[in-house]
Amino acid sequence: MNIMEIFETMEYGPAPEDASIVRNWLEKHAQFDLFINNQWVKPGEERYLESLDPATGKPLAQVAAATSADVDKAVAAARKAFKSWSKLAGHVRARYLYAIARQIQKHARFFSVLETLDNGKPIRETRDIDIPLVARHFYYHAGWAQLMASELPGYEPVGVIGQIIPWNFPLLMLAWKIAPALAMGNTVVLKPARYTSLTALKFAEIVQEIGLPPGVVNIVTGEAGQVGEALVNHPDVDKIAFTGSTEVGRSIRRATAGSGKKLSLELGGKSPFIVFDDADLDSVVEGVVDAIWFNQGQVCCAGSRLLVQENIADRLLEKLRIRMEHLRVGNPLDKAIDIGAIVSQSQLRDIQKLVDQGVAEGAEIWQPSWSCPTDGYFFPPTLFTNVSPASTIAQVEIFGPVLVAMTFRHPSEAVALANNTRYGLAASIWSDNINLALDVASKIKAGTIWVNTTNVFDASSGFGGYRESGYGREGGKEGLYEYVRPKHEGAAPKPARKVAQEETPETVESSLPAIDRTPKLYIGGKQARPDSGYSRPVYGPSGRLLGEVGEGNRKDIRNAVEAARAAASWGSNTAHNRAQILYYIAENLASREQEFVSRIVQQTGSGVGEAANEVQASIARLFSYAAWADKFEGSIHRPPLRGVALAMHEPVGVIGLACPDEYPLLGFISLVAPAIAMGNTVIALPSPQAPLSATDCYQVFDTSDVPGGVINIVTGDREALAKVLAEHDSVDSMWYFGTAEGSRMVEAASAGNMKRTWVNYGRSRNWLLPDQGEGQEFLREAVQVKNIWIPYGE
Ligand code: NAD
Ligand code: MN
């Protein structure tokens, strides 16, 4: 094409980025080994896998296929390094992270080209988005390393972290994993994705260059089955941080259940992109381009469901088709390309399969008139209309450049459609009415909400899912807690308070109230007869019958969960109101202090003084959470864009609580109070050994204006009932304080709907001590963070 021709057609000429330096580097290496202890180590079986350029299908390099013995080596290196790395002053770790950030900036162009070659994404994106965000992530976390001692007192690093990442943002996902882990004093073994290991290996060179102590970062390439599973199952790995599909996340949850490994999961999504009729449609069109054609749509938070208000749908879709006709698909190294190559042939096949299914299910497909290059793995931008909300393409993550459009009339319909998936990763809302946008933002179940923008990220703003999009956050202060644990957890487990074996002193017994009626279950604010029609006896430590409680079963749990769901407005109540009710509970408990003291003595055989301490501590605890109710508030981030991100603390929803055997009253209150303070509704399972302190609370709750359904109590076989709760799809989180075996059961059962869990692995904690029995550790479990991005300006 000569200049005159270009002038005539106004076509883009080719503007390829020069890749020769990167290609030379690849040629020089040809074969990449494993990075363990800052050294390049040959894989056990000396097997290598090919890494391809998806834009051409041609090989780029060979990467080592590690064996499980190699994983052992890497974990051992990380374990050894942990001893000294975790003890370094925060400032020293900050310097290392700062050095990494600087080095990434210095090699930014190299990384951009390498990432584009290996992954197929446009150079425009690697250059302007991926790599700058990587550097920013290391800078930001250098800061947290510096501040850890003062900002996270009482916390320590977790240990050796196994990190498993996907292929869609290879280096960025590495940064999201490694930066916070190192900042908090952990060491890591990272497994890159099979198709995209190369930037991680270049990163390893940086690790060597800056002289990071050996073993702090280990990079083990290879196949999911070998390397991934070996890491997940390794007994000396203290935590798994995983980003990938919900399916694999679920299998990791099951595999690690009961092992005591901490777990964070960033999983899939099917995020809504909601357009109201007052939105600026030209901005919307550009937003859609960013939402679904950024990175070929291979984005976990891609706005893959376009929900448009009916009266503007035709107009918007027409504009969108015109824009799609002008998108450019092709050589990702070309600086004027919008859409690059799909990462692999198998991914391309999967996309095609789902698209075919969409057509077969009756949706209408539209693609631009031009065709894609055929020598690599390319797929055209695709729009589906006439899509039924229940159809496969409206529900399943396609992970490709495919948009499905649906319409709504009323905002409430938009919210219902938006929430009509099992996921909850992100959402984008377009309207010039800020009141409407924020109201809808508050109703959408997703970890990130973008108002009049989309797919923007920053290290300061925690990213992660609701529901089956996983749990845990990456980025922000909230993300740090994924890489620390309370110091008391690391200390040797203290023995549980023993239930005394001797007879309680006669004087106390004779002053006890007479055995009262069998307390029923407490469901929806009313006492409810157990479905089984049976009661179970409750004995004191000396074998004396103290009373009977209802024998709850599956059906009672179902009713209790329904009641808890129906009471969801508790969460949108004002925090002030919740605080007041917690104070009332404390007040009413205090007025019956003697009764509660006697009850504890009866059930546990403890001395009166000890029991009085427990009641006092329970009252104090209620005061603490009344105080926290309107103070555990979230924060406002100022990411580097014109605007803010509001990090809101939202209730998790319905929480199941299996209460500890130690401290029948305090254990129960210590779980119920933080959960309801943050706006959750609960189903509590009291200790089967000493349930009467919990059932005595019915009247306290009734007289304290606790709305029906906010607190439900089901007595009976705690283990069996906990299993029903952990399996229940309408329960959003399960806290379990019981045995090691029960903890394993809860974690395994939770994989059904990927609910959050918090279990004690059979370890006891000293509930009397405020630093173990209350505080932010509990509050964090009681909330999920939603980041709402609001740009400023016209
Ligand atoms: P994937 O789940 O197949 O693989 C992710 C990683 O896990 C890879 O490194 C893979 O080798 C490894 N892996 C696979 N099976 C394993 C097993 N049994 N045990 C241990 N490791 C195993 O996902 P993918 O196809 O690479 O990536 C696409 C998915 O990732 C999409 O669902 C997408 O939504 C999700 N994703 C989520 C986020 C997020 O932050 N939430 C970000 C990017 C991608
Ligand atoms: Mn590749």
CSV table of C-alpha atoms in Angstrom, one decimal, residues 386-663:
chain,number,residue,atom,x,y,z
A,386,ASN,CA,-33.1,-12.8,21.3
A,387,VAL,CA,-31.4,-14.7,24.1
A,388,SER,CA,-33.5,-16.4,26.8
A,389,PRO,CA,-32.2,-15.7,30.3
A,390,ALA,CA,-32.1,-19.5,31.1
A,391,SER,CA,-30.3,-20.5,27.9
A,392,THR,CA,-26.7,-21.9,28.0
A,393,ILE,CA,-25.0,-18.9,26.5
A,394,ALA,CA,-26.8,-16.6,29.1
A,395,GLN,CA,-25.6,-18.8,32.0
A,396,VAL,CA,-22.3,-20.4,31.1
A,397,GLU,CA,-19.0,-18.5,31.0
A,398,ILE,CA,-17.9,-18.5,27.3
A,399,PHE,CA,-14.5,-16.9,28.0
A,400,GLY,CA,-14.3,-15.5,24.5
A,401,PRO,CA,-15.3,-12.4,22.5
A,402,VAL,CA,-19.0,-13.3,22.6
A,403,LEU,CA,-21.7,-10.9,24.0
A,404,VAL,CA,-25.2,-11.9,24.8
A,405,ALA,CA,-27.9,-9.2,24.9
A,406,MET,CA,-31.1,-9.2,26.8
A,407,THR,CA,-33.6,-6.5,27.7
A,408,PHE,CA,-35.4,-5.3,30.8
A,409,ARG,CA,-38.1,-2.7,31.5
A,410,HIS,CA,-37.8,-1.7,35.1
A,411,PRO,CA,-34.7,-1.3,37.3
A,412,SER,CA,-35.9,-4.1,39.6
A,413,GLU,CA,-36.1,-6.4,36.5
A,414,ALA,CA,-32.5,-5.4,35.7
A,415,VAL,CA,-31.4,-6.4,39.2
A,416,ALA,CA,-33.2,-9.7,39.0
A,417,LEU,CA,-31.6,-10.5,35.6
A,418,ALA,CA,-28.2,-9.3,36.8
A,419,ASN,CA,-28.3,-11.6,39.8
A,420,ASN,CA,-29.7,-14.5,37.8
A,421,THR,CA,-26.5,-16.6,37.7
A,422,ARG,CA,-24.5,-18.6,40.1
A,423,TYR,CA,-21.6,-16.2,39.8
A,424,GLY,CA,-20.9,-12.8,41.5
A,425,LEU,CA,-17.7,-11.4,40.3
A,426,ALA,CA,-18.4,-8.0,38.7
A,427,ALA,CA,-21.0,-5.7,37.2
A,428,SER,CA,-21.0,-2.6,35.2
A,429,ILE,CA,-23.9,0.0,35.4
A,430,TRP,CA,-24.5,2.8,33.0
A,431,SER,CA,-26.8,5.6,33.8
A,432,ASP,CA,-26.5,9.4,34.1
A,433,ASN,CA,-28.6,9.1,37.3
A,434,ILE,CA,-26.2,8.5,40.1
A,435,ASN,CA,-29.0,7.7,42.5
A,436,LEU,CA,-30.3,5.0,40.3
A,437,ALA,CA,-26.8,3.6,39.6
A,438,LEU,CA,-25.8,3.4,43.3
A,439,ASP,CA,-29.2,1.9,44.3
A,440,VAL,CA,-28.7,-0.8,41.7
A,441,ALA,CA,-25.0,-1.2,42.7
A,442,SER,CA,-26.1,-2.0,46.3
A,443,LYS,CA,-28.5,-4.7,45.1
A,444,ILE,CA,-26.2,-6.6,42.8
A,445,LYS,CA,-24.3,-9.5,44.2
A,446,ALA,CA,-20.8,-8.9,43.0
A,447,GLY,CA,-17.4,-8.0,44.4
A,448,THR,CA,-16.7,-5.2,42.0
A,449,ILE,CA,-19.2,-2.8,40.5
A,450,TRP,CA,-18.2,-0.2,37.9
A,451,VAL,CA,-20.4,2.8,37.4
A,452,ASN,CA,-20.2,4.3,33.9
A,453,THR,CA,-16.9,2.5,33.4
A,454,THR,CA,-15.7,-1.1,33.2
A,455,ASN,CA,-12.7,-3.4,33.5
A,456,VAL,CA,-10.6,-0.9,35.5
A,457,PHE,CA,-8.4,-2.3,38.2
A,458,ASP,CA,-6.0,-1.0,40.8
A,459,ALA,CA,-3.8,-2.5,43.5
A,460,SER,CA,-5.5,-0.4,46.1
A,461,SER,CA,-8.9,-1.9,45.4
A,462,GLY,CA,-9.6,-5.5,46.4
A,463,PHE,CA,-10.8,-7.8,43.7
A,464,GLY,CA,-12.8,-11.0,44.2
A,465,GLY,CA,-16.1,-12.6,44.1
A,466,TYR,CA,-19.4,-13.2,45.7
A,467,ARG,CA,-21.2,-16.6,45.5
A,468,GLU,CA,-19.6,-19.1,43.1
A,469,SER,CA,-17.0,-16.6,41.9
A,470,GLY,CA,-15.0,-17.6,44.9
A,471,TYR,CA,-13.8,-15.9,48.1
A,472,GLY,CA,-10.9,-13.9,49.3
A,473,ARG,CA,-9.8,-10.6,47.9
A,474,GLU,CA,-6.7,-9.6,46.0
A,475,GLY,CA,-5.5,-6.1,46.3
A,476,GLY,CA,-6.3,-3.4,48.9
A,477,LYS,CA,-5.8,-3.8,52.6
A,478,GLU,CA,-8.5,-6.5,52.6
A,479,GLY,CA,-6.3,-8.6,50.3
A,480,LEU,CA,-3.5,-8.7,52.9
A,481,TYR,CA,-5.5,-10.8,55.3
A,482,GLU,CA,-5.3,-13.7,52.8
A,483,TYR,CA,-1.6,-13.9,53.6
A,484,VAL,CA,-1.5,-13.5,57.3
A,485,ARG,CA,-3.1,-15.3,60.3
A,486,PRO,CA,-3.7,-14.2,63.9
A,487,LYS,CA,-0.6,-14.9,66.0
A,488,HIS,CA,-2.7,-16.9,68.5
A,489,GLU,CA,-3.5,-19.5,65.8
A,490,GLY,CA,0.2,-20.2,65.4
A,491,ALA,CA,0.8,-20.6,69.1
A,492,ALA,CA,0.4,-24.1,70.6
A,493,PRO,CA,-3.3,-24.9,70.9
A,494,LYS,CA,-4.5,-24.4,74.4
A,495,PRO,CA,-6.5,-27.2,75.9
A,496,ALA,CA,-10.2,-26.6,76.0
A,497,ARG,CA,-11.7,-25.9,79.4
A,498,LYS,CA,-12.4,-29.2,80.9
A,499,VAL,CA,-15.9,-30.0,82.0
A,500,ALA,CA,-15.4,-30.8,85.6
A,501,GLN,CA,-16.1,-34.4,86.6
A,502,GLU,CA,-16.9,-33.8,90.3
A,503,GLU,CA,-20.3,-33.2,91.7
A,504,THR,CA,-21.1,-29.4,91.9
A,505,PRO,CA,-21.3,-28.1,95.4
A,506,GLU,CA,-24.6,-28.8,97.1
A,507,THR,CA,-25.1,-25.1,97.9
A,508,VAL,CA,-25.2,-24.2,94.3
A,509,GLU,CA,-27.4,-27.0,93.2
A,510,SER,CA,-30.0,-26.3,95.8
A,511,SER,CA,-30.2,-22.7,94.7
A,512,LEU,CA,-30.9,-23.7,91.1
A,513,PRO,CA,-34.3,-23.0,89.5
A,514,ALA,CA,-36.4,-26.0,89.0
A,515,ILE,CA,-36.1,-27.8,85.6
A,516,ASP,CA,-38.3,-25.9,83.2
A,517,ARG,CA,-40.2,-26.9,80.2
A,518,THR,CA,-38.3,-28.4,77.3
A,519,PRO,CA,-37.2,-25.5,75.2
A,520,LYS,CA,-38.2,-25.9,71.6
A,521,LEU,CA,-36.3,-24.7,68.6
A,522,TYR,CA,-36.3,-21.0,67.8
A,523,ILE,CA,-37.2,-20.3,64.2
A,524,GLY,CA,-38.4,-17.1,62.7
A,525,GLY,CA,-38.7,-15.5,66.1
A,526,LYS,CA,-41.0,-18.2,67.5
A,527,GLN,CA,-40.5,-21.3,69.4
A,528,ALA,CA,-41.0,-24.2,67.1
A,529,ARG,CA,-41.6,-27.9,67.8
A,530,PRO,CA,-38.9,-30.0,66.3
A,531,ASP,CA,-40.1,-31.9,63.2
A,532,SER,CA,-38.9,-35.2,64.6
A,533,GLY,CA,-41.2,-34.9,67.6
A,534,TYR,CA,-38.3,-36.0,69.7
A,535,SER,CA,-36.3,-34.3,72.4
A,536,ARG,CA,-32.8,-35.1,73.7
A,537,PRO,CA,-31.8,-35.0,77.3
A,538,VAL,CA,-29.2,-32.7,78.6
A,539,TYR,CA,-27.1,-33.9,81.5
A,540,GLY,CA,-24.9,-32.1,83.9
A,541,PRO,CA,-21.3,-33.2,84.4
A,542,SER,CA,-22.3,-35.6,87.2
A,543,GLY,CA,-24.9,-37.2,85.0
A,544,ARG,CA,-27.9,-35.4,86.5
A,545,LEU,CA,-30.7,-34.7,84.0
A,546,LEU,CA,-30.9,-30.9,83.6
A,547,GLY,CA,-33.6,-30.7,81.0
A,548,GLU,CA,-34.4,-31.6,77.4
A,549,VAL,CA,-34.0,-29.8,74.1
A,550,GLY,CA,-35.6,-30.4,70.8
A,551,GLU,CA,-34.0,-32.9,68.4
A,552,GLY,CA,-33.7,-30.8,65.3
A,553,ASN,CA,-33.4,-32.4,61.9
A,554,ARG,CA,-32.9,-31.6,58.2
A,555,LYS,CA,-36.4,-30.2,57.9
A,556,ASP,CA,-36.0,-27.8,60.8
A,557,ILE,CA,-32.8,-26.6,59.3
A,558,ARG,CA,-34.6,-25.9,56.0
A,559,ASN,CA,-37.3,-23.9,57.9
A,560,ALA,CA,-34.6,-22.0,59.8
A,561,VAL,CA,-32.7,-21.2,56.6
A,562,GLU,CA,-36.0,-20.0,55.0
A,563,ALA,CA,-36.7,-17.8,58.0
A,564,ALA,CA,-33.2,-16.4,57.9
A,565,ARG,CA,-33.5,-15.6,54.2
A,566,ALA,CA,-36.8,-13.9,54.8
A,567,ALA,CA,-35.2,-11.7,57.4
A,568,ALA,CA,-32.6,-10.4,54.9
A,569,SER,CA,-33.9,-6.8,55.4
A,570,TRP,CA,-31.9,-6.9,58.6
A,571,GLY,CA,-28.9,-6.2,56.5
A,572,SER,CA,-30.3,-3.1,54.9
A,573,ASN,CA,-31.4,-1.8,58.3
A,574,THR,CA,-29.3,1.0,59.6
A,575,ALA,CA,-26.2,0.0,61.5
A,576,HIS,CA,-27.4,2.3,64.2
A,577,ASN,CA,-30.5,0.3,64.6
A,578,ARG,CA,-28.5,-3.0,64.8
A,579,ALA,CA,-26.2,-1.5,67.4
A,580,GLN,CA,-29.2,-0.5,69.5
A,581,ILE,CA,-30.6,-4.0,69.4
A,582,LEU,CA,-27.3,-5.5,70.5
A,583,TYR,CA,-27.2,-3.1,73.4
A,584,TYR,CA,-30.8,-4.2,74.4
A,585,ILE,CA,-29.7,-7.9,74.2
A,586,ALA,CA,-26.8,-7.0,76.6
A,587,GLU,CA,-29.1,-5.1,78.9
A,588,ASN,CA,-31.6,-7.9,79.1
A,589,LEU,CA,-28.9,-10.5,79.6
A,590,ALA,CA,-27.5,-8.4,82.4
A,591,SER,CA,-30.9,-8.2,84.1
A,592,ARG,CA,-31.0,-12.0,84.2
A,593,GLU,CA,-27.3,-12.5,85.1
A,594,GLN,CA,-27.9,-14.8,88.1
A,595,GLU,CA,-30.0,-17.2,86.1
A,596,PHE,CA,-27.4,-17.5,83.4
A,597,VAL,CA,-24.6,-18.0,85.9
A,598,SER,CA,-26.5,-20.9,87.5
A,599,ARG,CA,-27.2,-22.4,84.2
A,600,ILE,CA,-23.5,-22.5,83.3
A,601,VAL,CA,-22.6,-24.0,86.7
A,602,GLN,CA,-25.3,-26.7,86.1
A,603,GLN,CA,-24.1,-27.6,82.7
A,604,THR,CA,-20.3,-27.4,83.1
A,605,GLY,CA,-19.8,-27.9,86.8
A,606,SER,CA,-17.6,-24.8,86.9
A,607,GLY,CA,-17.4,-22.6,90.0
A,608,VAL,CA,-19.8,-19.7,90.4
A,609,GLY,CA,-17.0,-17.2,90.0
A,610,GLU,CA,-15.9,-18.7,86.7
A,611,ALA,CA,-19.5,-18.8,85.4
A,612,ALA,CA,-20.0,-15.2,86.5
A,613,ASN,CA,-16.9,-14.3,84.5
A,614,GLU,CA,-18.4,-16.0,81.5
A,615,VAL,CA,-21.7,-14.1,81.7
A,616,GLN,CA,-19.9,-10.8,82.3
A,617,ALA,CA,-17.7,-11.5,79.3
A,618,SER,CA,-20.7,-12.3,77.2
A,619,ILE,CA,-22.3,-9.0,78.1
A,620,ALA,CA,-19.1,-7.1,77.4
A,621,ARG,CA,-18.9,-8.9,74.0
A,622,LEU,CA,-22.4,-7.8,73.1
A,623,PHE,CA,-21.3,-4.2,73.9
A,624,SER,CA,-18.2,-4.6,71.7
A,625,TYR,CA,-20.2,-5.6,68.7
A,626,ALA,CA,-22.9,-3.0,69.4
A,627,ALA,CA,-19.9,-0.6,69.2
A,628,TRP,CA,-18.5,-2.1,66.1
A,629,ALA,CA,-21.9,-2.3,64.3
A,630,ASP,CA,-21.7,1.2,63.0
A,631,LYS,CA,-17.9,1.4,62.9
A,632,PHE,CA,-16.6,-1.5,60.8
A,633,GLU,CA,-17.2,0.6,57.8
A,634,GLY,CA,-15.0,-0.1,54.8
A,635,SER,CA,-13.0,2.6,53.1
A,636,ILE,CA,-12.6,4.9,50.1
A,637,HIS,CA,-9.8,4.1,47.7
A,638,ARG,CA,-8.3,6.7,45.5
A,639,PRO,CA,-7.0,4.7,42.6
A,640,PRO,CA,-5.0,6.5,39.9
A,641,LEU,CA,-8.0,7.6,37.8
A,642,ARG,CA,-10.3,10.5,38.2
A,643,GLY,CA,-12.7,9.0,40.7
A,644,VAL,CA,-13.1,6.9,43.8
A,645,ALA,CA,-13.7,3.3,44.6
A,646,LEU,CA,-15.9,2.8,47.6
A,647,ALA,CA,-15.0,-0.4,49.4
A,648,MET,CA,-18.2,-1.2,51.1
A,649,HIS,CA,-18.6,-3.8,53.8
A,650,GLU,CA,-21.7,-5.8,53.0
A,651,PRO,CA,-23.2,-8.7,55.0
A,652,VAL,CA,-22.4,-12.1,53.6
A,653,GLY,CA,-26.1,-13.2,54.0
A,654,VAL,CA,-27.2,-16.3,55.8
A,655,ILE,CA,-24.5,-17.7,58.1
A,656,GLY,CA,-24.6,-21.1,59.8
A,657,LEU,CA,-22.9,-21.1,63.2
A,658,ALA,CA,-21.8,-24.3,64.9
A,659,CYS,CA,-21.0,-23.2,68.4
A,660,PRO,CA,-18.1,-24.4,70.5
A,661,ASP,CA,-18.4,-26.7,73.5
A,662,GLU,CA,-16.2,-24.5,75.7
A,663,TYR,CA,-18.2,-21.7,77.2
